[in-house]
Amino acid sequence: MSKKTYIQAITDALDILLEDDPKTLIFGEDVGKNGGVFRTTQGLQDKYGEDRVFDTPLAESGILGLATGLGLKGFRPIPEIQFMGFSFEAIDQIVGQQARMRFRFNGKQISPVTIRTPYGGGTHTAEMHADNLENYFTGAPGLRVVMPSNPYDAKGLLISSVENNDPVLFMENLKLYRSMKDDIPDGKYTVPLDKANVVREGTDITLVAYGAEVNEAKKAADTLAENNISAEVIDLRTVSPIDTETIFKSLEKTHKVVVVQEAQKMAGVGAQVASAIAEDAILSLNAPIGRVAAPNSVYPFAQGEDYWIPGADEIVEKANEILNY
């Protein structure tokens, strides 16, 4: 075990994957000699060579097109989109090609591509660098979307993503890159895809979150506990598909729920979680479904993002509203 940041855990996972499988390749803008704009791939080109870790032109459609072809030829590509806001240029390759591969070939062909991309607010980046765009991809059948909230899960989920045979959009929260550390195993381990995690057990209300908002939900649970309110916190981890079984099991105990996301209320996966609860677990509830999300506006400039991103205070306020219904 050793204490690692979120970004160090990702680098560790990439190192293990490159060592384990010669068919694993990393490529993208500045990921080679420079080690990526956040130094996520630092040292990997020196260790594994320019044939395994290499730079590409500034062309997201080309990067993901290359990944599509390599996946069809038996490789396990790990392309990087430098910031999630740049993913629009590659959306056809991701949604129109990779996600449809099994269907298109009647299950005889796979697309084992894992696309890494940073997203999220809190670091005062330029426009198109922090947007939460998961909603553009969670509606694509055949594509997994994974959004880890901590270093331990980041490493284990990345290894699981690359080793599975379907395309994965692996979203890494910018604010978490160097703001938290976990004790994690030095060697290889995996965290299961498609499985949520109960990070804090409780009996009075369930808080469902993903990405950086998991940590805000945990802070909110601490605040609620000061008033003898026991909040259960669920980390979705994989946001497409959603592990509704874990959520429903929690609601049978707490009977109240608040769904939290950093993305705009009209976007993200919160609406899908709320819809699933309303359709299949409504009788477990004795109060309305609460939601906490960002305003339905374009992602703000850096000066305004601290006011725009939902925090623990908003979660506590909504939880009390549901508890007092």
mmCIF file of N, CA, C and O in Angstrom, residues 95-127:
data_model
loop_
_atom_site.group_PDB
_atom_site.id
_atom_site.type_symbol
_atom_site.label_atom_id
_atom_site.label_comp_id
_atom_site.label_asym_id
_atom_site.label_seq_id
_atom_site.Cartn_x
_atom_site.Cartn_y
_atom_site.Cartn_z
ATOM 1 N N VAL A 95 -19.876 7.452 -30.536
ATOM 2 C CA VAL A 95 -21.284 7.026 -30.477
ATOM 3 C C VAL A 95 -21.720 6.315 -31.756
ATOM 4 O O VAL A 95 -22.453 5.328 -31.712
ATOM 5 N N GLY A 96 -21.253 6.814 -32.905
ATOM 6 C CA GLY A 96 -21.698 6.252 -34.172
ATOM 7 C C GLY A 96 -20.914 5.035 -34.625
ATOM 8 O O GLY A 96 -21.387 4.276 -35.475
ATOM 9 N N GLN A 97 -19.717 4.826 -34.067
ATOM 10 C CA GLN A 97 -18.887 3.694 -34.496
ATOM 11 C C GLN A 97 -18.612 2.727 -33.336
ATOM 12 O O GLN A 97 -19.085 1.601 -33.328
ATOM 13 N N GLN A 98 -17.838 3.157 -32.348
ATOM 14 C CA GLN A 98 -17.405 2.250 -31.278
ATOM 15 C C GLN A 98 -18.582 1.661 -30.499
ATOM 16 O O GLN A 98 -18.626 0.453 -30.247
ATOM 17 N N ALA A 99 -19.530 2.503 -30.104
ATOM 18 C CA ALA A 99 -20.651 2.020 -29.293
ATOM 19 C C ALA A 99 -21.544 1.039 -30.045
ATOM 20 O O ALA A 99 -22.233 0.221 -29.438
ATOM 21 N N ARG A 100 -21.528 1.083 -31.373
ATOM 22 C CA ARG A 100 -22.410 0.229 -32.194
ATOM 23 C C ARG A 100 -21.731 -1.040 -32.693
ATOM 24 O O ARG A 100 -22.346 -1.832 -33.409
ATOM 25 N N MET A 101 -20.467 -1.242 -32.330
ATOM 26 C CA MET A 101 -19.687 -2.292 -32.973
ATOM 27 C C MET A 101 -20.280 -3.680 -32.760
ATOM 28 O O MET A 101 -20.406 -4.469 -33.709
ATOM 29 N N ARG A 102 -20.631 -4.016 -31.534
ATOM 30 C CA ARG A 102 -21.214 -5.346 -31.289
ATOM 31 C C ARG A 102 -22.504 -5.534 -32.089
ATOM 32 O O ARG A 102 -22.736 -6.588 -32.684
ATOM 33 N N PHE A 103 -23.373 -4.520 -32.076
ATOM 34 C CA PHE A 103 -24.637 -4.608 -32.810
ATOM 35 C C PHE A 103 -24.394 -4.753 -34.303
ATOM 36 O O PHE A 103 -25.002 -5.586 -34.973
ATOM 37 N N ARG A 104 -23.483 -3.936 -34.816
ATOM 38 C CA ARG A 104 -23.233 -3.893 -36.259
ATOM 39 C C ARG A 104 -22.728 -5.237 -36.781
ATOM 40 O O ARG A 104 -23.063 -5.648 -37.887
ATOM 41 N N PHE A 105 -21.915 -5.925 -35.964
ATOM 42 C CA PHE A 105 -21.329 -7.193 -36.390
ATOM 43 C C PHE A 105 -21.980 -8.404 -35.724
ATOM 44 O O PHE A 105 -21.392 -9.481 -35.677
ATOM 45 N N ASN A 106 -23.188 -8.194 -35.188
ATOM 46 C CA ASN A 106 -23.952 -9.300 -34.604
ATOM 47 C C ASN A 106 -23.157 -10.044 -33.533
ATOM 48 O O ASN A 106 -23.178 -11.276 -33.445
ATOM 49 N N GLY A 107 -22.420 -9.267 -32.724
ATOM 50 C CA GLY A 107 -21.672 -9.843 -31.617
ATOM 51 C C GLY A 107 -20.350 -10.480 -31.986
ATOM 52 O O GLY A 107 -19.639 -10.994 -31.116
ATOM 53 N N LYS A 108 -19.979 -10.440 -33.266
ATOM 54 C CA LYS A 108 -18.744 -11.103 -33.710
ATOM 55 C C LYS A 108 -17.527 -10.182 -33.658
ATOM 56 O O LYS A 108 -16.401 -10.636 -33.849
ATOM 57 N N GLN A 109 -17.746 -8.888 -33.401
ATOM 58 C CA GLN A 109 -16.638 -7.939 -33.354
ATOM 59 C C GLN A 109 -16.794 -7.064 -32.116
ATOM 60 O O GLN A 109 -17.915 -6.748 -31.706
ATOM 61 N N ILE A 110 -15.664 -6.703 -31.510
ATOM 62 C CA ILE A 110 -15.689 -5.876 -30.310
ATOM 63 C C ILE A 110 -14.931 -4.572 -30.568
ATOM 64 O O ILE A 110 -14.225 -4.437 -31.569
ATOM 65 N N SER A 111 -15.098 -3.638 -29.647
ATOM 66 C CA SER A 111 -14.391 -2.359 -29.730
ATOM 67 C C SER A 111 -13.835 -2.020 -28.350
ATOM 68 O O SER A 111 -14.385 -1.191 -27.616
ATOM 69 N N PRO A 112 -12.727 -2.649 -27.953
ATOM 70 C CA PRO A 112 -12.190 -2.484 -26.596
ATOM 71 C C PRO A 112 -11.379 -1.193 -26.447
ATOM 72 O O PRO A 112 -10.178 -1.216 -26.194
ATOM 73 N N VAL A 113 -12.058 -0.064 -26.598
ATOM 74 C CA VAL A 113 -11.422 1.259 -26.537
ATOM 75 C C VAL A 113 -11.792 1.920 -25.212
ATOM 76 O O VAL A 113 -12.970 1.953 -24.848
ATOM 77 N N THR A 114 -10.818 2.439 -24.490
ATOM 78 C CA THR A 114 -11.075 3.192 -23.262
ATOM 79 C C THR A 114 -10.598 4.624 -23.472
ATOM 80 O O THR A 114 -9.406 4.879 -23.630
ATOM 81 N N ILE A 115 -11.543 5.536 -23.503
ATOM 82 C CA ILE A 115 -11.260 6.946 -23.783
ATOM 83 C C ILE A 115 -11.140 7.697 -22.467
ATOM 84 O O ILE A 115 -12.118 7.816 -21.721
ATOM 85 N N ARG A 116 -9.970 8.198 -22.189
ATOM 86 C CA ARG A 116 -9.752 9.002 -20.975
ATOM 87 C C ARG A 116 -9.968 10.483 -21.299
ATOM 88 O O ARG A 116 -9.492 10.971 -22.310
ATOM 89 N N THR A 117 -10.659 11.181 -20.389
ATOM 90 C CA THR A 117 -10.820 12.617 -20.585
ATOM 91 C C THR A 117 -11.112 13.307 -19.256
ATOM 92 O O THR A 117 -11.920 12.828 -18.468
ATOM 93 N N PRO A 118 -10.433 14.434 -18.981
ATOM 94 C CA PRO A 118 -10.717 15.202 -17.768
ATOM 95 C C PRO A 118 -11.907 16.130 -17.961
ATOM 96 O O PRO A 118 -12.173 16.596 -19.071
ATOM 97 N N TYR A 119 -12.616 16.395 -16.881
ATOM 98 C CA TYR A 119 -13.812 17.235 -16.916
ATOM 99 C C TYR A 119 -13.984 17.879 -15.540
ATOM 100 O O TYR A 119 -13.301 17.538 -14.575
ATOM 101 N N GLY A 120 -14.932 18.777 -15.425
ATOM 102 C CA GLY A 120 -15.377 19.250 -14.120
ATOM 103 C C GLY A 120 -14.786 20.569 -13.680
ATOM 104 O O GLY A 120 -13.708 20.973 -14.114
ATOM 105 N N GLY A 121 -15.518 21.243 -12.806
ATOM 106 C CA GLY A 121 -15.140 22.567 -12.341
ATOM 107 C C GLY A 121 -14.332 22.569 -11.066
ATOM 108 O O GLY A 121 -14.018 21.527 -10.499
ATOM 109 N N GLY A 122 -14.012 23.787 -10.643
ATOM 110 C CA GLY A 122 -13.279 23.964 -9.403
ATOM 111 C C GLY A 122 -11.831 24.331 -9.575
ATOM 112 O O GLY A 122 -11.121 24.562 -8.592
ATOM 113 N N THR A 123 -11.356 24.374 -10.823
ATOM 114 C CA THR A 123 -9.945 24.709 -11.066
ATOM 115 C C THR A 123 -9.787 25.961 -11.932
ATOM 116 O O THR A 123 -8.682 26.300 -12.325
ATOM 117 N N HIS A 124 -10.895 26.631 -12.221
ATOM 118 C CA HIS A 124 -10.877 27.919 -12.935
ATOM 119 C C HIS A 124 -10.185 27.823 -14.295
ATOM 120 O O HIS A 124 -9.291 28.597 -14.616
ATOM 121 N N THR A 125 -10.626 26.885 -15.089
ATOM 122 C CA THR A 125 -10.069 26.708 -16.429
ATOM 123 C C THR A 125 -10.776 27.624 -17.426
ATOM 124 O O THR A 125 -11.741 28.315 -17.088
ATOM 125 N N ALA A 126 -10.299 27.612 -18.663
ATOM 126 C CA ALA A 126 -10.906 28.409 -19.724
ATOM 127 C C ALA A 126 -12.196 27.749 -20.211
ATOM 128 O O ALA A 126 -12.512 26.613 -19.868
ATOM 129 N N GLU A 127 -12.942 28.488 -21.057
ATOM 130 C CA GLU A 127 -14.182 27.960 -21.607
ATOM 131 C C GLU A 127 -13.928 26.663 -22.384
ATOM 132 O O GLU A 127 -12.882 26.493 -22.998
#
